[in-house]
Tab-separated table of C-alpha atoms and ligand atoms in Angstrom:
chain	number	residue	atom	x	y	z
S	1	MET	CA	-39.261	-41.408	-26.685
S	2	ASN	CA	-36.207	-43.103	-25.535
S	3	GLN	CA	-33.587	-40.611	-25.541
S	4	PRO	CA	-30.494	-41.641	-26.798
S	5	THR	CA	-27.273	-40.973	-24.750
S	6	ILE	CA	-24.760	-39.337	-26.729
S	7	LEU	CA	-21.536	-39.178	-25.305
S	8	ARG	CA	-19.399	-36.262	-25.482
S	9	ILE	CA	-17.344	-37.115	-22.666
S	10	PRO	CA	-13.465	-38.504	-22.405
S	11	GLY	CA	-14.205	-42.250	-21.849
S	12	PRO	CA	-15.988	-44.366	-22.099
S	13	THR	CA	-16.650	-43.630	-26.250
S	14	PRO	CA	-19.390	-44.386	-28.406
S	15	VAL	CA	-18.564	-47.798	-30.191
S	16	PRO	CA	-18.882	-48.271	-34.085
S	17	PRO	CA	-21.181	-50.752	-34.943
S	18	SER	CA	-19.162	-52.706	-37.116
S	19	VAL	CA	-17.210	-53.180	-33.931
S	20	THR	CA	-20.356	-54.161	-31.664
S	21	ARG	CA	-21.375	-56.983	-34.134
S	22	ALA	CA	-17.580	-58.106	-34.171
S	23	MET	CA	-17.617	-58.249	-30.075
S	24	GLN	CA	-20.704	-60.338	-30.810
S	25	GLN	CA	-19.321	-63.264	-32.846
S	26	PRO	CA	-19.775	-66.675	-30.535
S	27	MET	CA	-17.037	-68.067	-28.375
S	28	ILE	CA	-14.159	-69.341	-28.977
S	29	GLY	CA	-10.903	-71.593	-27.124
S	30	HIS	CA	-8.303	-68.699	-25.983
S	31	ARG	CA	-5.819	-72.075	-27.114
S	32	ASP	CA	-7.182	-72.510	-30.096
S	33	SER	CA	-5.168	-71.539	-33.696
S	34	GLU	CA	-8.136	-68.592	-34.063
S	35	THR	CA	-7.188	-66.844	-30.963
S	36	ALA	CA	-3.127	-66.579	-31.978
S	37	GLU	CA	-4.591	-65.921	-35.476
S	38	ILE	CA	-6.410	-62.531	-34.335
S	39	LEU	CA	-3.346	-61.938	-31.732
S	40	ARG	CA	-1.071	-61.732	-34.791
S	41	ASN	CA	-3.344	-59.649	-36.939
S	42	VAL	CA	-3.479	-56.923	-34.506
S	43	GLN	CA	0.242	-56.822	-33.523
S	44	PRO	CA	1.386	-54.361	-36.617
S	45	MET	CA	-1.916	-51.988	-36.359
S	46	LEU	CA	-1.030	-51.732	-32.845
S	47	GLN	CA	2.913	-51.502	-33.474
S	48	ARG	CA	1.891	-48.375	-35.905
S	49	VAL	CA	-0.087	-46.860	-33.392
S	50	PHE	CA	2.016	-47.089	-30.995
S	51	GLY	CA	5.249	-46.246	-33.107
S	52	THR	CA	7.372	-48.880	-32.514
S	53	THR	CA	9.125	-52.327	-33.257
S	54	GLN	CA	8.913	-53.772	-29.926
S	55	GLN	CA	5.388	-55.870	-29.130
S	56	VAL	CA	2.194	-54.255	-27.759
S	57	GLN	CA	0.823	-56.433	-24.525
S	58	THR	CA	-2.831	-56.839	-24.933
S	59	ILE	CA	-3.865	-57.350	-21.076
S	60	ALA	CA	-7.440	-57.464	-20.103
S	61	GLY	CA	-7.475	-54.867	-16.971
S	62	SER	CA	-8.941	-51.039	-17.031
S	63	GLY	CA	-6.179	-48.381	-18.018
S	64	THR	CA	-4.819	-48.422	-14.132
S	65	SER	CA	-3.279	-51.999	-14.229
S	66	GLY	CA	-1.791	-50.829	-17.689
S	67	LEU	CA	-0.500	-48.055	-14.577
S	68	GLU	CA	0.326	-50.309	-12.008
S	69	ALA	CA	1.950	-52.886	-13.683
S	70	ALA	CA	4.166	-49.670	-14.853
S	71	VAL	CA	4.634	-49.452	-11.905
S	72	VAL	CA	5.647	-52.307	-10.250
S	73	ASN	CA	7.748	-53.918	-12.849
S	74	CYS	CA	10.317	-51.478	-13.320
S	75	LEU	CA	10.863	-49.896	-9.394
S	76	GLU	CA	11.143	-51.128	-6.420
S	77	PRO	CA	10.158	-50.149	-2.842
S	78	GLY	CA	12.536	-47.074	-2.125
S	79	GLU	CA	13.660	-46.503	-5.427
S	80	LYS	CA	13.548	-42.409	-6.459
S	81	ALA	CA	10.027	-41.898	-8.961
S	82	ILE	CA	9.657	-38.630	-10.247
S	83	VAL	CA	5.781	-37.914	-10.952
S	84	CYS	CA	4.747	-34.791	-13.206
S	85	VAL	CA	1.486	-33.654	-11.952
S	86	THR	CA	-0.873	-31.847	-14.295
S	87	GLY	CA	-3.867	-32.580	-13.037
S	88	ALA	CA	-5.983	-35.812	-11.421
S	89	PHE	CA	-4.104	-39.122	-13.784
S	90	GLY	CA	-0.754	-37.655	-13.003
S	91	GLU	CA	-1.850	-37.593	-9.105
S	92	ARG	CA	-3.075	-41.663	-9.736
S	93	PHE	CA	0.522	-42.146	-10.614
S	94	VAL	CA	1.182	-40.894	-7.108
S	95	SER	CA	-1.252	-42.869	-5.403
S	96	ILE	CA	0.287	-45.861	-7.272
S	97	CYS	CA	3.554	-45.247	-6.583
S	98	LYS	CA	3.043	-44.377	-2.600
S	99	ALA	CA	0.810	-47.717	-2.626
S	100	TYR	CA	4.404	-49.657	-3.493
S	101	ALA	CA	6.930	-47.434	-0.990
S	102	ILE	CA	8.499	-45.396	-4.219
S	103	ASP	CA	9.786	-42.306	-2.970
S	104	VAL	CA	8.038	-40.106	-5.030
S	105	ILE	CA	9.098	-36.621	-5.803
S	106	VAL	CA	6.276	-34.856	-7.474
S	107	LEU	CA	6.302	-31.950	-9.600
S	108	GLU	CA	3.172	-30.360	-10.007
S	109	GLU	CA	1.854	-27.732	-12.343
S	110	ARG	CA	-1.129	-25.572	-11.775
S	111	TRP	CA	-4.694	-27.836	-13.195
S	112	GLY	CA	-4.488	-26.426	-16.839
S	113	ASP	CA	-1.181	-26.020	-17.883
S	114	PRO	CA	2.207	-28.656	-19.270
S	115	VAL	CA	4.887	-29.686	-17.791
S	116	ASN	CA	7.660	-27.244	-17.714
S	117	ALA	CA	10.507	-28.821	-19.542
S	118	GLU	CA	13.125	-26.659	-17.617
S	119	ARG	CA	11.728	-27.612	-13.480
S	120	LEU	CA	12.174	-31.157	-14.823
S	121	ARG	CA	15.612	-30.695	-15.987
S	122	GLU	CA	16.330	-28.847	-12.070
S	123	THR	CA	14.489	-31.655	-10.788
S	124	LEU	CA	16.916	-34.508	-12.612
S	125	ARG	CA	19.639	-32.596	-10.985
S	126	GLU	CA	18.876	-32.350	-8.212
S	127	HIS	CA	17.278	-35.983	-7.899
S	128	PRO	CA	20.426	-37.596	-10.158
S	129	THR	CA	19.377	-41.021	-8.767
S	130	THR	CA	16.033	-40.747	-9.988
S	131	ALA	CA	14.825	-44.151	-11.426
S	132	ALA	CA	11.994	-43.465	-13.397
S	133	VAL	CA	9.629	-40.065	-14.743
S	134	PHE	CA	6.457	-40.144	-15.143
S	135	LEU	CA	4.220	-38.220	-17.488
S	136	THR	CA	0.688	-38.470	-18.593
S	137	TYR	CA	0.513	-37.661	-22.690
S	138	CYS	CA	-2.930	-36.202	-22.473
S	139	GLU	CA	-4.175	-34.910	-18.704
S	140	THR	CA	-7.745	-36.180	-19.325
S	141	SER	CA	-8.770	-34.085	-16.169
S	142	THR	CA	-7.984	-30.675	-17.765
S	143	SER	CA	-7.293	-31.576	-21.143
S	144	VAL	CA	-3.698	-30.539	-21.259
S	145	LEU	CA	-1.552	-32.698	-23.965
S	146	ASN	CA	2.079	-32.546	-22.367
S	147	PRO	CA	5.011	-32.080	-24.541
S	148	ILE	CA	5.885	-35.814	-23.825
S	149	ALA	CA	9.261	-35.873	-26.798
S	150	GLU	CA	10.539	-33.183	-25.438
S	151	LEU	CA	10.306	-33.882	-21.489
S	152	SER	CA	11.867	-37.253	-22.587
S	153	GLU	CA	14.437	-35.258	-24.400
S	154	VAL	CA	15.266	-33.505	-20.594
S	155	VAL	CA	15.082	-36.938	-18.914
S	156	HIS	CA	17.307	-38.869	-21.276
S	157	ASP	CA	20.306	-35.522	-21.570
S	158	GLU	CA	19.606	-35.716	-17.780
S	159	SER	CA	19.639	-39.313	-16.379
S	160	ASP	CA	19.568	-42.997	-17.196
S	161	ALA	CA	16.009	-42.823	-15.113
S	162	LEU	CA	13.010	-44.674	-17.959
S	163	VAL	CA	10.303	-42.662	-19.276
S	164	ILE	CA	7.152	-43.908	-18.177
S	165	VAL	CA	4.147	-42.252	-20.460
S	166	ASP	CA	0.510	-42.950	-19.409
S	167	GLY	CA	-1.521	-42.147	-23.147
S	168	VAL	CA	-4.915	-43.765	-22.353
S	169	SER	CA	-7.149	-40.999	-23.346
S	170	CYS	CA	-5.125	-39.960	-26.323
S	171	ILE	CA	-3.243	-43.281	-27.871
S	172	GLY	CA	-5.083	-43.990	-31.247
S	173	ALA	CA	-5.601	-40.308	-31.507
S	174	VAL	CA	-2.275	-38.821	-31.864
S	175	PRO	CA	0.376	-39.624	-32.915
S	176	THR	CA	2.667	-41.799	-30.202
S	177	GLU	CA	6.066	-42.468	-31.870
S	178	MET	CA	7.378	-44.211	-29.022
S	179	ASP	CA	10.934	-45.383	-29.924
S	180	THR	CA	11.982	-41.746	-31.872
S	181	ARG	CA	10.724	-39.998	-28.936
S	182	GLY	CA	12.771	-42.400	-26.267
S	183	LEU	CA	9.703	-43.382	-24.730
S	184	ASP	CA	10.499	-46.470	-22.217
S	185	VAL	CA	6.816	-47.590	-21.417
S	186	VAL	CA	3.918	-46.447	-22.916
S	187	VAL	CA	0.193	-47.738	-21.550
S	188	THR	CA	-3.154	-47.007	-23.117
S	189	GLY	CA	-6.746	-48.154	-22.160
S	190	SER	CA	-9.345	-49.577	-24.150
S	191	GLN	CA	-12.233	-46.852	-23.959
S	192	LYS	CA	-10.801	-43.923	-24.866
S	193	ALA	CA	-9.137	-43.179	-28.307
S	194	LEU	CA	-9.562	-47.003	-29.346
S	195	MET	CA	-13.400	-46.904	-29.832
S	196	LEU	CA	-13.514	-49.859	-27.365
S	197	PRO	CA	-16.071	-51.199	-24.137
S	198	GLY	CA	-13.583	-50.733	-21.353
S	199	GLY	CA	-11.529	-53.354	-20.332
S	200	LEU	CA	-8.157	-53.750	-22.175
S	201	MET	CA	-4.643	-52.381	-20.928
S	202	PHE	CA	-2.346	-52.096	-24.184
S	203	ALA	CA	1.934	-52.045	-22.745
S	204	ALA	CA	4.503	-52.233	-24.577
S	205	PHE	CA	8.397	-51.173	-23.454
S	206	SER	CA	12.111	-50.337	-24.488
S	207	GLU	CA	14.984	-52.477	-24.505
S	208	ARG	CA	15.871	-50.442	-21.396
S	209	ALA	CA	12.750	-50.634	-19.837
S	210	ARG	CA	12.713	-54.811	-20.304
S	211	THR	CA	16.131	-54.963	-18.749
S	212	LYS	CA	15.361	-53.436	-15.894
S	213	MET	CA	12.203	-55.078	-15.271
S	214	LYS	CA	14.638	-58.490	-15.165
S	215	GLN	CA	16.084	-56.884	-12.585
S	216	THR	CA	13.007	-55.169	-10.435
S	217	LYS	CA	12.167	-57.678	-7.498
S	218	THR	CA	8.970	-55.599	-6.614
S	219	PRO	CA	6.524	-59.368	-5.780
S	220	ARG	CA	3.722	-58.826	-8.681
S	221	PHE	CA	1.953	-61.958	-10.701
S	222	TYR	CA	-0.855	-61.449	-12.697
S	223	LEU	CA	0.814	-57.740	-13.951
S	224	ASP	CA	3.711	-59.444	-14.264
S	225	LEU	CA	4.664	-58.195	-17.979
S	226	GLN	CA	7.675	-60.505	-18.918
S	227	LYS	CA	4.627	-63.234	-18.458
S	228	TYR	CA	3.101	-61.328	-21.487
S	229	ASP	CA	6.194	-60.726	-22.963
S	230	LEU	CA	6.910	-64.611	-23.107
S	231	ALA	CA	3.285	-65.184	-24.405
S	232	THR	CA	3.156	-62.599	-27.061
S	233	ASN	CA	6.245	-64.118	-29.033
S	234	GLU	CA	4.248	-67.101	-29.463
S	235	PHE	CA	0.590	-65.157	-30.428
S	236	SER	CA	-0.758	-66.188	-27.156
S	237	THR	CA	-1.753	-64.821	-23.653
S	238	PRO	CA	-0.758	-66.200	-20.448
S	239	PHE	CA	-4.234	-66.547	-18.847
S	240	THR	CA	-7.396	-66.484	-20.367
S	241	PRO	CA	-7.723	-62.979	-22.782
S	242	ALA	CA	-11.000	-60.727	-23.319
S	243	THR	CA	-11.581	-62.716	-26.051
S	244	SER	CA	-14.944	-60.380	-27.469
S	245	LEU	CA	-13.037	-57.306	-26.908
S	246	LEU	CA	-10.073	-59.027	-29.449
S	247	PHE	CA	-12.790	-59.641	-31.904
S	248	GLY	CA	-13.458	-55.744	-31.172
S	249	LEU	CA	-10.247	-55.105	-31.294
S	250	GLN	CA	-9.430	-57.012	-34.083
S	251	GLU	CA	-12.103	-54.493	-36.050
S	252	VAL	CA	-10.802	-50.826	-34.618
S	253	LEU	CA	-7.605	-51.471	-36.247
S	254	HIS	CA	-9.143	-52.130	-39.659
S	255	LEU	CA	-10.993	-49.547	-39.073
S	256	PHE	CA	-8.559	-47.199	-38.557
S	257	ASP	CA	-6.550	-48.842	-42.076
S	258	GLU	CA	-9.176	-48.148	-44.014
S	259	GLU	CA	-9.108	-44.619	-42.476
S	260	THR	CA	-5.646	-44.217	-42.523
S	261	LEU	CA	-3.809	-43.043	-39.459
S	262	ASP	CA	-3.154	-40.090	-40.747
S	263	HIS	CA	-6.437	-39.232	-41.485
S	264	VAL	CA	-7.676	-40.348	-38.008
S	265	TYR	CA	-4.994	-38.168	-36.566
S	266	ALA	CA	-6.384	-34.997	-38.222
S	267	ARG	CA	-9.765	-35.788	-38.115
S	268	HIS	CA	-9.112	-35.248	-34.466
S	269	GLU	CA	-6.804	-31.920	-35.198
S	270	LEU	CA	-9.882	-30.408	-36.604
S	271	MET	CA	-12.588	-31.593	-34.045
S	272	LYS	CA	-10.334	-29.979	-31.012
S	273	GLN	CA	-10.201	-27.078	-33.235
S	274	MET	CA	-14.045	-26.930	-33.976
S	275	THR	CA	-14.679	-27.459	-30.828
S	276	ARG	CA	-12.233	-24.394	-28.913
S	277	ALA	CA	-13.339	-21.871	-32.177
S	278	ALA	CA	-17.149	-22.562	-31.406
S	279	LEU	CA	-16.195	-21.660	-27.541
S	280	ARG	CA	-14.448	-19.175	-27.600
S	281	ALA	CA	-17.157	-17.485	-29.887
S	282	MET	CA	-19.961	-18.367	-27.447
S	283	ASN	CA	-17.687	-16.554	-24.698
S	284	ALA	CA	-16.459	-19.328	-22.633
S	285	GLU	CA	-13.242	-19.613	-20.958
S	286	LEU	CA	-10.837	-22.515	-21.944
S	287	LEU	CA	-8.965	-24.301	-19.533
S	288	ALA	CA	-5.728	-25.008	-21.336
S	289	ALA	CA	-3.542	-22.406	-24.135
S	290	ASP	CA	-3.805	-23.499	-28.021
S	291	ASP	CA	-0.527	-24.565	-27.277
S	292	PHE	CA	-1.234	-27.605	-25.155
S	293	ALA	CA	-4.966	-28.222	-26.089
S	294	SER	CA	-5.498	-31.864	-26.465
S	295	PRO	CA	-7.413	-33.163	-29.563
S	296	THR	CA	-9.137	-35.875	-27.519
S	297	VAL	CA	-10.824	-33.251	-24.859
S	298	THR	CA	-11.646	-29.700	-24.280
S	299	ALA	CA	-12.440	-28.158	-20.980
S	300	PHE	CA	-13.969	-25.557	-20.231
S	301	SER	CA	-16.061	-22.812	-17.982
S	302	ILE	CA	-18.762	-20.639	-18.558
S	303	SER	CA	-18.087	-16.956	-16.457
S	304	GLY	CA	-21.690	-16.770	-14.042
S	305	THR	CA	-23.522	-19.898	-14.888
S	306	PRO	CA	-22.829	-22.860	-13.507
S	307	ALA	CA	-20.996	-25.888	-15.087
S	308	LYS	CA	-23.935	-28.489	-13.703
S	309	ASP	CA	-26.807	-26.512	-14.983
S	310	ILE	CA	-25.706	-26.789	-18.282
S	311	ARG	CA	-24.721	-30.339	-17.701
S	312	LYS	CA	-28.041	-31.355	-16.768
S	313	LYS	CA	-30.199	-29.570	-19.258
S	314	LEU	CA	-28.144	-30.885	-21.963
S	315	LYS	CA	-28.666	-34.089	-21.006
S	316	ASN	CA	-32.552	-33.111	-20.136
S	317	ASN	CA	-32.909	-31.642	-23.465
S	318	PHE	CA	-30.441	-33.021	-25.913
S	319	GLY	CA	-29.786	-36.649	-23.812
S	320	VAL	CA	-25.656	-34.853	-24.900
S	321	ARG	CA	-23.932	-35.771	-22.410
S	322	PHE	CA	-20.588	-33.802	-21.235
S	323	ALA	CA	-18.089	-34.679	-17.994
S	324	GLY	CA	-18.144	-32.170	-15.720
S	325	GLY	CA	-14.402	-31.430	-13.989
S	326	GLN	CA	-12.307	-33.588	-11.653
S	327	GLY	CA	-10.704	-33.137	-8.037
S	328	HIS	CA	-10.775	-30.158	-6.753
S	329	GLN	CA	-12.162	-28.953	-10.815
S	330	LYS	CA	-15.793	-30.850	-10.132
S	331	ASP	CA	-17.726	-28.273	-10.258
S	332	THR	CA	-16.482	-25.589	-12.259
S	333	ILE	CA	-15.268	-26.891	-15.580
S	334	ILE	CA	-17.047	-28.941	-18.082
S	335	ARG	CA	-15.110	-31.405	-20.535
S	336	ILE	CA	-15.981	-31.527	-24.156
S	337	GLY	CA	-14.696	-35.516	-25.033
S	338	HIS	CA	-13.965	-35.552	-29.361
S	339	MET	CA	-11.902	-39.247	-29.384
S	340	GLY	CA	-12.089	-42.306	-31.153
S	341	TYR	CA	-15.983	-42.412	-33.220
S	342	CYS	CA	-16.616	-39.270	-33.343
S	343	THR	CA	-16.480	-36.879	-36.089
S	344	PRO	CA	-16.908	-32.986	-37.127
S	345	VAL	CA	-20.546	-33.628	-37.597
S	346	ASP	CA	-20.689	-34.601	-33.995
S	347	MET	CA	-19.045	-31.370	-32.740
S	348	LEU	CA	-21.445	-29.415	-34.851
S	349	GLN	CA	-24.064	-31.190	-32.995
S	350	ALA	CA	-22.955	-31.100	-29.990
S	351	ILE	CA	-22.184	-27.356	-30.411
S	352	SER	CA	-25.640	-26.337	-31.398
S	353	ALA	CA	-26.681	-28.396	-28.630
S	354	LEU	CA	-24.259	-26.282	-26.363
S	355	GLU	CA	-25.469	-23.085	-27.927
S	356	THR	CA	-29.285	-24.025	-27.342
S	357	VAL	CA	-28.881	-24.429	-23.347
S	358	LEU	CA	-26.429	-21.121	-22.605
S	359	LEU	CA	-29.634	-19.355	-24.515
S	360	GLU	CA	-32.068	-20.871	-22.375
S	361	LEU	CA	-29.777	-19.864	-19.115
S	362	ASN	CA	-29.400	-16.495	-20.461
S	363	HIS	CA	-25.464	-16.214	-20.654
S	364	SER	CA	-24.652	-13.352	-22.921
S	365	PHE	CA	-22.942	-14.237	-26.927
S	366	THR	CA	-24.284	-13.490	-30.457
S	367	PRO	CA	-26.651	-16.497	-30.741
S	368	GLY	CA	-24.930	-18.956	-33.494
S	369	ALA	CA	-21.784	-17.469	-32.922
S	370	GLY	CA	-20.351	-20.547	-32.123
S	371	THR	CA	-22.057	-23.072	-34.487
S	372	VAL	CA	-20.738	-20.355	-37.608
S	373	ALA	CA	-17.292	-20.558	-35.574
S	374	ALA	CA	-16.588	-24.176	-36.217
S	375	GLN	CA	-18.301	-24.344	-39.607
S	376	GLN	CA	-15.818	-21.522	-40.814
S	377	ILE	CA	-13.095	-23.774	-39.281
S	378	PHE	CA	-14.222	-27.007	-41.723
S	379	LEU	CA	-14.633	-25.071	-44.711
S	380	ASN	CA	-10.876	-23.547	-44.262
S	381	GLN	CA	-9.589	-26.955	-44.339
S	382	GLY	CA	-11.007	-27.242	-48.121
S	383	GLY	CA	-12.339	-30.946	-47.791
S	384	ALA	CA	-9.138	-32.465	-46.263
S	385	ILE	CA	-10.952	-33.946	-44.048
S	386	HIS	CA	-14.346	-35.772	-44.078
S	387	VAL	CA	-15.677	-38.865	-43.204
W	401	PLP	C1	-9.615	-42.724	-17.935
W	401	PLP	C2	-7.848	-42.675	-17.790
W	401	PLP	C3	-6.930	-43.920	-16.855
W	401	PLP	C4	-7.612	-45.096	-16.631
W	401	PLP	O1	-8.825	-45.233	-16.662
W	401	PLP	P1	-9.292	-46.337	-16.130
W	401	PLP	O2	-10.691	-46.175	-15.801
W	401	PLP	O3	-8.701	-47.040	-14.978
W	401	PLP	O4	-9.570	-47.297	-17.447
W	401	PLP	C5	-5.775	-43.690	-16.641
W	401	PLP	N1	-5.170	-41.939	-17.497
W	401	PLP	C6	-6.065	-41.754	-18.056
W	401	PLP	C7	-4.929	-40.087	-18.758
W	401	PLP	C8	-7.343	-41.577	-18.244
W	401	PLP	O5	-8.051	-40.111	-18.894
């Protein structure tokens, strides 16, 4: 039998069948009115997803192009930026800033911890000329959801720095509230909570950021966000868009609208709780504390059982893919993705498969305890979340 691929990694994530079908439509001209129509249609829902009245730019490129766009549009060589590093994606911001000769102050936490607001406050006081603070909303490598509302408040209290947020692995699964939280630049990608294949980047920016971009002289061409800003005013794009992905995006946003964003967010919260309760019942160690655990991904380890053995058996026995760690945690942790086209029953499947593998590997726990714990969490919410 051709084994199915059950993707429970934190991106790329499964694509809903109606989105796959939408992407198979015949090609249209990017200067035709049909393309303008799609760009017009997607704007209101993208703004709700971002929580902004600013327009959201849709750009062909992976999530990292969004990170790079934030840097080259907002900062010049020699300007100072604080990069909050809580894992591999915070490190990526450091690398991009260094590539553009930004004067980088790294504020690093132990991988598995969130950014500490008081340390950020002290760092801002030590560096009063800081032009931007970089935050990772969900640090995918450790499954920590950083408290960006609180951190943004600290930045605005202490400085005039821009707040720049990488939301790649959670926007569309958690509230972003860009405007009320004072986030100046927010970027995400298509292949995580937005249920599309890789290839699109989304960026929105505040009026403050727009002003800074006008003054910023760092050379840029394809990733010049001002070009997209102007084109989006006319429901157009400066260059050929990834049209098939736009077809898919329109369908994704239609699915969000049908389900309602509140239900989408509550479903992710429930999947997180089911996963964490199950892992605890299986005597797993969770990397992130409850208060900072992301609704989109969960990182854990099983003491005494190598992570790669577990992942290999899940793949060979069931076709279930979990991810390993990143950087120095590559071989020590496992990450379960539960975002996008993923529902509570998918978690029951993943948990039960994991239990079977742990039994096979002689890990000590009560057989079935993980599944029972997840079922209990599901039952406790009284049917509020359903498919
Ligand atoms: C996946 C991811 C990215 C970027 O990914 P690409 O591979 O460039 O699409 C950036 N930041 C975070 C937090 C991510 O999870």
